[in-house]
mmCIF file of C-alpha atoms and ligand atoms in Angstrom:
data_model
loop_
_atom_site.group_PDB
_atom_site.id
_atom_site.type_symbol
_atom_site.label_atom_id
_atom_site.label_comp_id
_atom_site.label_asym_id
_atom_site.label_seq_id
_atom_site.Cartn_x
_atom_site.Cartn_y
_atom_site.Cartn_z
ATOM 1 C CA UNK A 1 57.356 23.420 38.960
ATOM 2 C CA UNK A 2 60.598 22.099 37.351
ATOM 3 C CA UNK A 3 59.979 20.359 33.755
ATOM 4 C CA UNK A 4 58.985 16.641 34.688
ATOM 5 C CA UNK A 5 56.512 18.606 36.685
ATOM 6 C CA UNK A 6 55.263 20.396 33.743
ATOM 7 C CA UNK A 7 55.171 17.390 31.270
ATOM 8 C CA UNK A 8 53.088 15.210 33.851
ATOM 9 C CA UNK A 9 50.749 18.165 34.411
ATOM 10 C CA UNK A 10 50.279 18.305 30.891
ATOM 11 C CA UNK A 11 50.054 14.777 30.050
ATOM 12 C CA UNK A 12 46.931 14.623 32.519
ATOM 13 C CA UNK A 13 45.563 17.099 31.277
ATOM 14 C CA UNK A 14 45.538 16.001 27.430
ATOM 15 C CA UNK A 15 44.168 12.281 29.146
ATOM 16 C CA UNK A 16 41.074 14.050 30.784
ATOM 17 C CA UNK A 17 40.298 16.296 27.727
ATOM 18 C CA UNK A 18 40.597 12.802 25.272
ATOM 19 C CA UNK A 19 38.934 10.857 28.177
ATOM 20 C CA UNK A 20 36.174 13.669 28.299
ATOM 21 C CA UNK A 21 35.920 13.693 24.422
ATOM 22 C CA UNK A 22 35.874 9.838 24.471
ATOM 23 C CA UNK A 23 32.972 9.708 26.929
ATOM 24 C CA UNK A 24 31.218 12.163 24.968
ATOM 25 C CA UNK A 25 31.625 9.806 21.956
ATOM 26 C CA UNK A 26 30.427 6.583 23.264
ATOM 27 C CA UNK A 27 26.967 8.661 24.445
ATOM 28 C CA UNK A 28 26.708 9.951 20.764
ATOM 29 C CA UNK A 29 26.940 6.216 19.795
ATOM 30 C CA UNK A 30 24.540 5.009 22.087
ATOM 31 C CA UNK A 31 22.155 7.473 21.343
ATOM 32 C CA UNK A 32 22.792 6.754 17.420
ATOM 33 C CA UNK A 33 22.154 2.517 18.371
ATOM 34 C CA UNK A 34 18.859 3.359 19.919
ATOM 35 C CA UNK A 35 16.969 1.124 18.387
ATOM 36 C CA UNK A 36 13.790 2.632 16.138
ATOM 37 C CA UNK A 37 10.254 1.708 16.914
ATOM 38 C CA UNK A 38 8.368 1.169 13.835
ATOM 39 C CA UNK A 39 4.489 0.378 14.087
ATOM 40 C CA UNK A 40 2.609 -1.126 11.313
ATOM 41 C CA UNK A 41 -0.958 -1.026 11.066
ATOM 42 C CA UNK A 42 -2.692 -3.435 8.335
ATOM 43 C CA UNK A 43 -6.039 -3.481 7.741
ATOM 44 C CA UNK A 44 -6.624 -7.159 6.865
ATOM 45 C CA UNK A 45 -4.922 -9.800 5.566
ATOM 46 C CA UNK A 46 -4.676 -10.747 1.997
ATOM 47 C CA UNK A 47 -1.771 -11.803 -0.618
ATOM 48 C CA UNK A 48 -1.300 -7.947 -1.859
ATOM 49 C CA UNK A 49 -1.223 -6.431 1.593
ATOM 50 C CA UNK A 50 1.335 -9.280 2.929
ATOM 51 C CA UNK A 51 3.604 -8.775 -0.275
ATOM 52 C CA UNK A 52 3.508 -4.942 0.659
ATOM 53 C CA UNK A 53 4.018 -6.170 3.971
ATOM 54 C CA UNK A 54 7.068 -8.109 2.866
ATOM 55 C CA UNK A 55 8.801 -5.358 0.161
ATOM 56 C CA UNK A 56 8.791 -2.948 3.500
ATOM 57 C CA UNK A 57 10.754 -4.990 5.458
ATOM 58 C CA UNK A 58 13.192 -6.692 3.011
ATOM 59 C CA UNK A 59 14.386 -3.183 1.742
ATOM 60 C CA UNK A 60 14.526 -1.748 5.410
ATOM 61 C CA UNK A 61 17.085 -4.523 6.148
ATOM 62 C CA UNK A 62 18.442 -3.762 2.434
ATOM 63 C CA UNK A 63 19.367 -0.141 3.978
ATOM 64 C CA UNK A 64 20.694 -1.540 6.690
ATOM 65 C CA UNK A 65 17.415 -1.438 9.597
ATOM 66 C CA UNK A 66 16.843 -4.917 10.815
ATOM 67 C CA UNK A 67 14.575 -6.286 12.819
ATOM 68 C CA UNK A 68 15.929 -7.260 15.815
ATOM 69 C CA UNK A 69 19.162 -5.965 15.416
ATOM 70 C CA UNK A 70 18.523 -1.377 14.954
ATOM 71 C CA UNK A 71 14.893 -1.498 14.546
ATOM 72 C CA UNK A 72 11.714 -2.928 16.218
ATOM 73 C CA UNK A 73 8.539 -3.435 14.256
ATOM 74 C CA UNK A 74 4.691 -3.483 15.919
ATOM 75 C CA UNK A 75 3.010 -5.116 13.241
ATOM 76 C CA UNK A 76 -0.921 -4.884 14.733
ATOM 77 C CA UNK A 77 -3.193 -6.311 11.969
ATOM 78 C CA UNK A 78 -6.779 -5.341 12.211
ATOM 79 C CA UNK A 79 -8.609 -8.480 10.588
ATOM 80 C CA UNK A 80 -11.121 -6.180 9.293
ATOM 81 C CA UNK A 81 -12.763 -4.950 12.143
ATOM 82 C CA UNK A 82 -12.694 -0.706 12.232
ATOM 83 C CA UNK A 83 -12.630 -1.227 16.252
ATOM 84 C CA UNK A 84 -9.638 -2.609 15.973
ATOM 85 C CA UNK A 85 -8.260 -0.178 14.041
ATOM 86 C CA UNK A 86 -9.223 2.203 16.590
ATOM 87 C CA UNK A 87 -7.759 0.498 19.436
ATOM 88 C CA UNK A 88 -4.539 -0.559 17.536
ATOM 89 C CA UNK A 89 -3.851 2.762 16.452
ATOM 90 C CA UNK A 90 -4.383 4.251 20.265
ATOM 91 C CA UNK A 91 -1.756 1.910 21.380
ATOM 92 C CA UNK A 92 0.399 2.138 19.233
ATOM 93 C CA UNK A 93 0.989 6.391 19.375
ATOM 94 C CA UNK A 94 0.610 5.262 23.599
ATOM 95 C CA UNK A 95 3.944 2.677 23.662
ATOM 96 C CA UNK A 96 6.028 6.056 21.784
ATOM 97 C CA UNK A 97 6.595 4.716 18.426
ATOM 98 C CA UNK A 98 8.844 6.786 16.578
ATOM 99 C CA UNK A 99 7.141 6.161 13.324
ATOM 100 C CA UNK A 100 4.331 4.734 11.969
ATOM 101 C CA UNK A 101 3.122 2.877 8.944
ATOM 102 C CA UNK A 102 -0.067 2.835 7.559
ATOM 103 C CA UNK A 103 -1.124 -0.324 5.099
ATOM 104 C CA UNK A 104 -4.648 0.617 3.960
ATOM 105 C CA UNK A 105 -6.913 3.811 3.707
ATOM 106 C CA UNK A 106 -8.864 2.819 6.580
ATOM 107 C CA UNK A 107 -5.415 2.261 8.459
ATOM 108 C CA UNK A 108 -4.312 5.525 7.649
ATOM 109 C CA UNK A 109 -6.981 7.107 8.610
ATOM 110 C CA UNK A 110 -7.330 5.902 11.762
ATOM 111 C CA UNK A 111 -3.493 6.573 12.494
ATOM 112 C CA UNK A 112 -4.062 9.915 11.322
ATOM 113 C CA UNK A 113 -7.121 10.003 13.947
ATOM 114 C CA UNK A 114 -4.684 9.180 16.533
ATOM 115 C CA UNK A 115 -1.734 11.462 16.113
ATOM 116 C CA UNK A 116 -0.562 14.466 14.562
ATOM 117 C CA UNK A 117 3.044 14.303 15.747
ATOM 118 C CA UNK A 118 4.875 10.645 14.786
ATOM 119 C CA UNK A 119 5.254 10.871 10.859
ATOM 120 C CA UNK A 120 2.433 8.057 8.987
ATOM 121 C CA UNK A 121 4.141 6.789 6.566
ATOM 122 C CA UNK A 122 1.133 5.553 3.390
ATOM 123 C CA UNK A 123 1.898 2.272 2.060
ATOM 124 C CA UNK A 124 -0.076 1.881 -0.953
ATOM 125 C CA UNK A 125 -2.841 4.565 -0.245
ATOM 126 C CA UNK A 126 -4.630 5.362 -3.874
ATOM 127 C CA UNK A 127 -6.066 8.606 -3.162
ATOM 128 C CA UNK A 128 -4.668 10.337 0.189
ATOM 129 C CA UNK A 129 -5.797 13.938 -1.017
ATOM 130 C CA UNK A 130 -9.222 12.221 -1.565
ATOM 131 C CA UNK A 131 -9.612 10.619 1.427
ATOM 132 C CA UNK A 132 -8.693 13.604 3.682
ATOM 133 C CA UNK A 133 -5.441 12.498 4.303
ATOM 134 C CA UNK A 134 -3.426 14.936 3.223
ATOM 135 C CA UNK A 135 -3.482 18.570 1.478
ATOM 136 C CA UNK A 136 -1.814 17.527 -1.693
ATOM 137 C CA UNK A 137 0.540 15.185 -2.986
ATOM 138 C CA UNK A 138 3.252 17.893 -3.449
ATOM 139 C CA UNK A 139 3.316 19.887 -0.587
ATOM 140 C CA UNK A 140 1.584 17.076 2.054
ATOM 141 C CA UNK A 141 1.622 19.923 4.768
ATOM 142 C CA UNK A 142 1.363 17.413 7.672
ATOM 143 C CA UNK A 143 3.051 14.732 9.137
ATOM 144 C CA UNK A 144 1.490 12.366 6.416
ATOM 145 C CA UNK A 145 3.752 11.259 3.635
ATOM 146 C CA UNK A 146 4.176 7.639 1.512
ATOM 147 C CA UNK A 147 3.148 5.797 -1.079
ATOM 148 C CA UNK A 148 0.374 5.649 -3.670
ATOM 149 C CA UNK A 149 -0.521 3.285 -6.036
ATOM 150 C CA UNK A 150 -3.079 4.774 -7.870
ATOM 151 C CA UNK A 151 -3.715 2.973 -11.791
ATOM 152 C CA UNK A 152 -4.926 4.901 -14.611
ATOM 153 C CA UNK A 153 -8.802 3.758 -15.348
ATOM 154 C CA UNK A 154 -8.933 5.114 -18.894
ATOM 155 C CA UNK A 155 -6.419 2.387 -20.162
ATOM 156 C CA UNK A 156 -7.916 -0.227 -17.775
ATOM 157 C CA UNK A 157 -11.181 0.584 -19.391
ATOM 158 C CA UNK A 158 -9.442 1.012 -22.524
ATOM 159 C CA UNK A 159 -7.914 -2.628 -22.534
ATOM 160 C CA UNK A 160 -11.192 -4.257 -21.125
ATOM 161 C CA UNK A 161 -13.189 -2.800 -25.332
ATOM 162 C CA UNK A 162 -10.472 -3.902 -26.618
ATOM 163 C CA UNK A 163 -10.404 -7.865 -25.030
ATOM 164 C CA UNK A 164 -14.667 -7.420 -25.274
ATOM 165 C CA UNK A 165 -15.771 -5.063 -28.599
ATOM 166 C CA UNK A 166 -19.028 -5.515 -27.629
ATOM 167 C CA UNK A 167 -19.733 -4.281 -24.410
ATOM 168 C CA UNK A 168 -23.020 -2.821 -22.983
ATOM 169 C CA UNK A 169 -22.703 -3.697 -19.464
ATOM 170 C CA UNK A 170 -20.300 -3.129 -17.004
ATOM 171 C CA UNK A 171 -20.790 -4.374 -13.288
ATOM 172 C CA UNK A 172 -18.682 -2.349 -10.530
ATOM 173 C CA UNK A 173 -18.173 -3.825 -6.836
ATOM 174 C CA UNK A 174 -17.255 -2.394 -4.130
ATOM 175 C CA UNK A 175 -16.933 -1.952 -0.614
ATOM 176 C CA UNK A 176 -19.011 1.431 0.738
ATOM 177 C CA UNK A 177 -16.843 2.217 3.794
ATOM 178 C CA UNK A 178 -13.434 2.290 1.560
ATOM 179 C CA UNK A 179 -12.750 5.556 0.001
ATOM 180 C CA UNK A 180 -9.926 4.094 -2.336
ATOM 181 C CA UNK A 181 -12.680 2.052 -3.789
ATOM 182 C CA UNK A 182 -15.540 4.420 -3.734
ATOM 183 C CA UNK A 183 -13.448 7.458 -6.135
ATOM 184 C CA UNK A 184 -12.511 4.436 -8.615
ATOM 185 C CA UNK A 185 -16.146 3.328 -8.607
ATOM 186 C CA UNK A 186 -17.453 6.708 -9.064
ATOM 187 C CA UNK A 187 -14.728 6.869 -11.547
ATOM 188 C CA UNK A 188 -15.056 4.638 -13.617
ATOM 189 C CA UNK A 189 -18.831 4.579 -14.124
ATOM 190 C CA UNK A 190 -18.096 8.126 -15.734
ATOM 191 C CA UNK A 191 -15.794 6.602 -17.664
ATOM 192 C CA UNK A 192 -17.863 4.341 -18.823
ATOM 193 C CA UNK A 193 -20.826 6.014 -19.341
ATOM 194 C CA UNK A 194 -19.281 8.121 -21.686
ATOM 195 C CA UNK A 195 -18.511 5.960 -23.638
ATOM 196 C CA UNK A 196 -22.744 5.062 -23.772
ATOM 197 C CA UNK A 197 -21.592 1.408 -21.704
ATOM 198 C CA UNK A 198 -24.255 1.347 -18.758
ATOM 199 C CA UNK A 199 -22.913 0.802 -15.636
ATOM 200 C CA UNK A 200 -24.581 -1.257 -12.665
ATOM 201 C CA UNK A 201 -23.037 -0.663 -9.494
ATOM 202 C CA UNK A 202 -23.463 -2.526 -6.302
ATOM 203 C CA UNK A 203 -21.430 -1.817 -2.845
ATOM 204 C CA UNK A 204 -20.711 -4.330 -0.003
ATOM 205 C CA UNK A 205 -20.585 -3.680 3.328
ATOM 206 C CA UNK A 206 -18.435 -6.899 4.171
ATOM 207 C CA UNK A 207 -17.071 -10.057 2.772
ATOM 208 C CA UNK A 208 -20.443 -11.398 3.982
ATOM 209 C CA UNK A 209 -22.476 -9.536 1.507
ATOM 210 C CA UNK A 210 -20.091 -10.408 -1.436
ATOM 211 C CA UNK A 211 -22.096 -13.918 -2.445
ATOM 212 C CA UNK A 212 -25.673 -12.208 -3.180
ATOM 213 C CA UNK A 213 -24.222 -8.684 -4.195
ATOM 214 C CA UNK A 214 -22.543 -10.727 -6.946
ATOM 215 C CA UNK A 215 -25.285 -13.228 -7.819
ATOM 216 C CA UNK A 216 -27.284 -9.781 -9.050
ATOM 217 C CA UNK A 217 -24.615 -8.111 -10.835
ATOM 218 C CA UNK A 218 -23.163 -10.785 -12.454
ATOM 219 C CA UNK A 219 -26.716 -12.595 -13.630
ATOM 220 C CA UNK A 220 -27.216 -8.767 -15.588
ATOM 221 C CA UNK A 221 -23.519 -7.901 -17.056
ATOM 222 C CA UNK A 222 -20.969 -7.871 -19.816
ATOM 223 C CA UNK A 223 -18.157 -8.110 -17.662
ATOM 224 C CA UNK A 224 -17.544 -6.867 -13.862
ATOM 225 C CA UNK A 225 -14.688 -4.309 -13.173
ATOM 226 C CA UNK A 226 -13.555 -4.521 -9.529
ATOM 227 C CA UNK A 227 -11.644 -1.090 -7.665
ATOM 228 C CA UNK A 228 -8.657 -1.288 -5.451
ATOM 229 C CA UNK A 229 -10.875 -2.862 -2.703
ATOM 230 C CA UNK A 230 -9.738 -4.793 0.054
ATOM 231 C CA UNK A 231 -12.394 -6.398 1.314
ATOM 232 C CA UNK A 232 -12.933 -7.741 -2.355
ATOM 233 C CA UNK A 233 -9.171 -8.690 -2.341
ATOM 234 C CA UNK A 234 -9.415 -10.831 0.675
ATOM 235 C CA UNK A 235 -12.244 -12.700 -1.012
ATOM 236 C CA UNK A 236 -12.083 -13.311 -4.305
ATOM 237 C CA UNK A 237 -13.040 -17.101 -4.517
ATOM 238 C CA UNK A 238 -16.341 -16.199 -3.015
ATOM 239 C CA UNK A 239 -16.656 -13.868 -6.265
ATOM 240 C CA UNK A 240 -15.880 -15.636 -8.522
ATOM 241 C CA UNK A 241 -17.564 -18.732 -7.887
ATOM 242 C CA UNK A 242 -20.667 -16.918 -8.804
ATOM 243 C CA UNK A 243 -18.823 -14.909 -11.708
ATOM 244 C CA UNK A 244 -17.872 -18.265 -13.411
ATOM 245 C CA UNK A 245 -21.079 -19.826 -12.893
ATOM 246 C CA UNK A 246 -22.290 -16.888 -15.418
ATOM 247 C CA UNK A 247 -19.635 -17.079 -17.594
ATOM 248 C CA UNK A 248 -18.713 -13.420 -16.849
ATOM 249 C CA UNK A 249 -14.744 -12.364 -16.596
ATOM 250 C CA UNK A 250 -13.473 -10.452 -13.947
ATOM 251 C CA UNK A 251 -10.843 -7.273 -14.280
ATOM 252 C CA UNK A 252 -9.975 -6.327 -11.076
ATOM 253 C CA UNK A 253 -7.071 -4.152 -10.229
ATOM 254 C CA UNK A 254 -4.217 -5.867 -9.062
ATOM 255 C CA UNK A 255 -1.660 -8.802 -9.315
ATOM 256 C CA UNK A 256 -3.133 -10.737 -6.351
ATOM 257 C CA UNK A 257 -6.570 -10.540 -7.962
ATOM 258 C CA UNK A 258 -5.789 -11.953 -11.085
ATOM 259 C CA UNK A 259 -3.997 -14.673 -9.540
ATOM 260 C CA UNK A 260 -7.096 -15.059 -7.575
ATOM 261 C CA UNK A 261 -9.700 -15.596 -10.582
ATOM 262 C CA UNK A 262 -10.251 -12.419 -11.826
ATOM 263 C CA UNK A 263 -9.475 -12.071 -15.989
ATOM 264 C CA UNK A 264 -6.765 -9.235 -16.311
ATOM 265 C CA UNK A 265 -5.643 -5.950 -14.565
ATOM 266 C CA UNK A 266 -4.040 -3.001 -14.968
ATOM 267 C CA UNK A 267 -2.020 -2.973 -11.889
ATOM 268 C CA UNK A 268 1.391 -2.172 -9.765
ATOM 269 C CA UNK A 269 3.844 -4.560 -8.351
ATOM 270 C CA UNK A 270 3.036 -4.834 -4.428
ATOM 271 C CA UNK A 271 5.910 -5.772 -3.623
ATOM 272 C CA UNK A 272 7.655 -2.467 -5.163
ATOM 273 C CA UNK A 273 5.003 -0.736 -3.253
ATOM 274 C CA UNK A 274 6.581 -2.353 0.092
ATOM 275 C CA UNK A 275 9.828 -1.275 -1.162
ATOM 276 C CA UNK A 276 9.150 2.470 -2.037
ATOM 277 C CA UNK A 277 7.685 2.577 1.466
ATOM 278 C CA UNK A 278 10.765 1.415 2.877
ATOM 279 C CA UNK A 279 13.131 4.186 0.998
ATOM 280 C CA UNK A 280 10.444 6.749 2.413
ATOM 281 C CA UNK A 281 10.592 5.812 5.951
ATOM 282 C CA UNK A 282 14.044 5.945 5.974
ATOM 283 C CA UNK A 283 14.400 9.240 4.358
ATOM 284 C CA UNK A 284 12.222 10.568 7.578
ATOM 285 C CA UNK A 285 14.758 8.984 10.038
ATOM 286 C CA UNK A 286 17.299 10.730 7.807
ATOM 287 C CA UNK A 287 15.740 14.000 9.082
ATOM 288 C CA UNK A 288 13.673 15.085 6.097
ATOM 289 C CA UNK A 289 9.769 15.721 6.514
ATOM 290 C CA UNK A 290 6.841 14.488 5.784
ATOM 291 C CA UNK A 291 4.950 17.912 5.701
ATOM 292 C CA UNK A 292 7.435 19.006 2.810
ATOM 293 C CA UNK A 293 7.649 15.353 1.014
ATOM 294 C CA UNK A 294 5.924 14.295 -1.581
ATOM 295 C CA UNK A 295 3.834 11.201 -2.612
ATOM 296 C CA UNK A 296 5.534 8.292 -4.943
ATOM 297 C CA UNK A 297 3.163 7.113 -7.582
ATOM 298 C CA UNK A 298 4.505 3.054 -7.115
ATOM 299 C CA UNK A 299 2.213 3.263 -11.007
ATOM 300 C CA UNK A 300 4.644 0.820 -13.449
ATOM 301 C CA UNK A 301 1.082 0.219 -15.208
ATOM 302 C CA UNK A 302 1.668 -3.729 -15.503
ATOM 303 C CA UNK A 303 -0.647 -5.865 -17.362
ATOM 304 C CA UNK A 304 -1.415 -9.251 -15.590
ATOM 305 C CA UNK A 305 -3.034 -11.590 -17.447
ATOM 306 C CA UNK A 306 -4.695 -15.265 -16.222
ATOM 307 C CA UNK A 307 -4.053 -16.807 -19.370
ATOM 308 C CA UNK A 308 -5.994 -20.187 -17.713
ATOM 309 C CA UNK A 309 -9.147 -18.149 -16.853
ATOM 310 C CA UNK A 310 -9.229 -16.761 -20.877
ATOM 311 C CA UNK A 311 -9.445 -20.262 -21.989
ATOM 312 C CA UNK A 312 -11.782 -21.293 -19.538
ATOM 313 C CA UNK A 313 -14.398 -18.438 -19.935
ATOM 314 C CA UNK A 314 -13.472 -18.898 -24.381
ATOM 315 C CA UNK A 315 -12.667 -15.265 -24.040
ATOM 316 C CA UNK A 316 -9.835 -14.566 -26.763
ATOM 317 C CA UNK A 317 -7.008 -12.047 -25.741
ATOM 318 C CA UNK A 318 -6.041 -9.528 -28.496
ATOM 319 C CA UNK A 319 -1.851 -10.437 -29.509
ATOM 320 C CA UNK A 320 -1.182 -6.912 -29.026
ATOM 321 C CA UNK A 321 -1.656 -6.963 -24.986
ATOM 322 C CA UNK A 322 -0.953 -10.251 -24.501
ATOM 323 C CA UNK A 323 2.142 -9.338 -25.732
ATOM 324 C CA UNK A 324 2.456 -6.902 -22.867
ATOM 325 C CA UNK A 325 1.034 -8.796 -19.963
ATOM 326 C CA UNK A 326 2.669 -10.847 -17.503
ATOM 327 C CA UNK A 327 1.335 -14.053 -17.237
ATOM 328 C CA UNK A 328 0.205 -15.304 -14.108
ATOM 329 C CA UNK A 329 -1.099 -17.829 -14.735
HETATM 330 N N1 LIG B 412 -4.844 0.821 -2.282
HETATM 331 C C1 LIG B 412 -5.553 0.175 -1.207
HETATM 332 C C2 LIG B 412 -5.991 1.256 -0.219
HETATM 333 O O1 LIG B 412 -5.803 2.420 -0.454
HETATM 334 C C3 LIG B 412 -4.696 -0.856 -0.525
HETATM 335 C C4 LIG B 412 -4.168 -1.887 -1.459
HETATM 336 C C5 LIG B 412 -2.879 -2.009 -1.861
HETATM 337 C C6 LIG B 412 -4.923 -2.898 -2.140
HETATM 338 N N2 LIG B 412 -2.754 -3.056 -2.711
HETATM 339 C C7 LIG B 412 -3.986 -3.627 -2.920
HETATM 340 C C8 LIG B 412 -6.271 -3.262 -2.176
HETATM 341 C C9 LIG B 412 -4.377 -4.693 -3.746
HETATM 342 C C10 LIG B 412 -6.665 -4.336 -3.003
HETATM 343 C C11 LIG B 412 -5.735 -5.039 -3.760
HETATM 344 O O2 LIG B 412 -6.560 0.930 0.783
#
């Protein structure tokens, strides 16, 4: 072979190997475009859940996942209903997403029903060891990770003597087949009862039972502390229709509540919740796990205050945490 020879040989060969390398490349990139299925499951609908709702999917496109565009997102929202959570949660492990979020106890544990493979990512979950989710907030040890947003009940508690001195009674709602609300009942009424306050507690089994369950609480309190509790969330007005028509304020235990009637709460920013979730999620795509990841406490311990509400039930707020709150109304 004489040298032209030579150089073409050479020159074809260096145009396969970069057209083999090339080819290689543009699979890499394809695979690295695939675009991410992200299922959502929410439990209900109301103005905490949607904000958490909201946070997730603003930072996600933040980090650069948007819908549409990299990522796909199955939001299935079960209105309440635990056979819907069921079903929801069966299809969406069946259409392959690659991740899953859960917005709820009862969401996550009916994801966690349905698969032990695609991580479950908890958005706003107050107790996860509690409820059986996972083994413990360190060390998970599953493909359960997320977000809690657990409050401390002492100061809650704490703040509610100081706004009312003179308290004897305390009224707790909640919602039987919710296990976030059930350990902050059962909480609290220790709390409280060691502190010689008698506690009446009542549980719901839906928003249907809300009306009378509160007519006989409220007729025999001081004041009425309401858990993290969904189904309470999603119907506030019915509560406190009866709770004003006593007189008797409200502390519930998050922003959405307050702004929904109840007095004060100690609570956490949804929204940040949402967000949090979002950096989590994209940590697993990142390749870290959820068996070896552990919780976020989303607790920031914010004091919302319905200013309006205080002047309406004559109930005078102490400078000292009004000072602190955020007003919300
Ligand atoms: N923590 C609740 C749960 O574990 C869900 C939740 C988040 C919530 N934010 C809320 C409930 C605000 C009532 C109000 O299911």
């Amino acid at each position: 072979m004489n040298n032209r020879g030579k150089i073409f040989t050479l020159s074809l060969i260096i145009i396969l190997i970069f057209g083999y390398f090339f080819g290689q490349e543009r699979e890499v990139i394809k695979e690295n475009n695939k675009v991410i299925k992200i299922g959502v499951l929410q439990l209900l609908s109301h103005t905490a859940l949607d904000t958490i709702y909201k946070g997730l999917e603003d930072e996600l496109s933040n980090l650069g996942y948007k819908v549409g565009d990299n990522i796909q997102i199955d939001l299935q929202n079960a209105q309440g209903d635990q056979s819907n959570l069921v079903s929801m949660s069966d299809k969406l492990v069946s259409e392959k997403n690659d991740i899953l979020v859960a917005i709820t106890t009862p969401s996550a544990l009916s994801l966690s029903n349905a698969t032990k493979e695609i991580p479950i990512v908890m958005a706003g979950i107050t107790y996860p060891v509690e409820a059986g989710l996972i083994k413990s907030e360190q060390l998970p040890g599953n493909n359960i990770t997320g977000v809690s947003d657990r409050t401390p009940l002492k100061e809650q508690l704490d703040i509610m003597k100081q706004i009312l001195p003179n308290i004897k009674k305390i009224g707790i709602i909640y919602t039987a087949s919710e296990d976030n609300s059930v350990k902050q009942a059962n909480d609290m009424k220790k709390l409280a009862e060691e502190l010689n306050i008698e506690v009446i507690s009542k549980t719901v089994s839906n928003t249907n039972d809300i009306q009378q369950v509160a007519e006989s609480v409220a007729s025999n309190v001081d004041c009425i502390f309401i858990p993290i509790d969904n189904t309470l969330a999603s119907a506030m007005p019915t509560l406190i229709n009866v709770t004003d028509k006593y007189k008797i304020p409200v502390f519930p235990s998050s922003d959405s509540m307050v702004i929904d009637g109840g007095l004060l709460a100690l609570g956490v920013d949804q929204y940040k919740i949402g967000v949090e979730t979002a950096k989590v999620l994209v940590a697993l795509l990142n390749g870290e796990k959820a068996e070896t990841k552990p919780i976020v406490i989303a607790n920031d311990g914010i004091i919302y205050l319905n200013e309006e509400k205080a002047k309406q039930l004559n109930i005078k707020i102490p400078e000292n945490i009004k000072e602190k709150a955020q007003i919300v109304k």
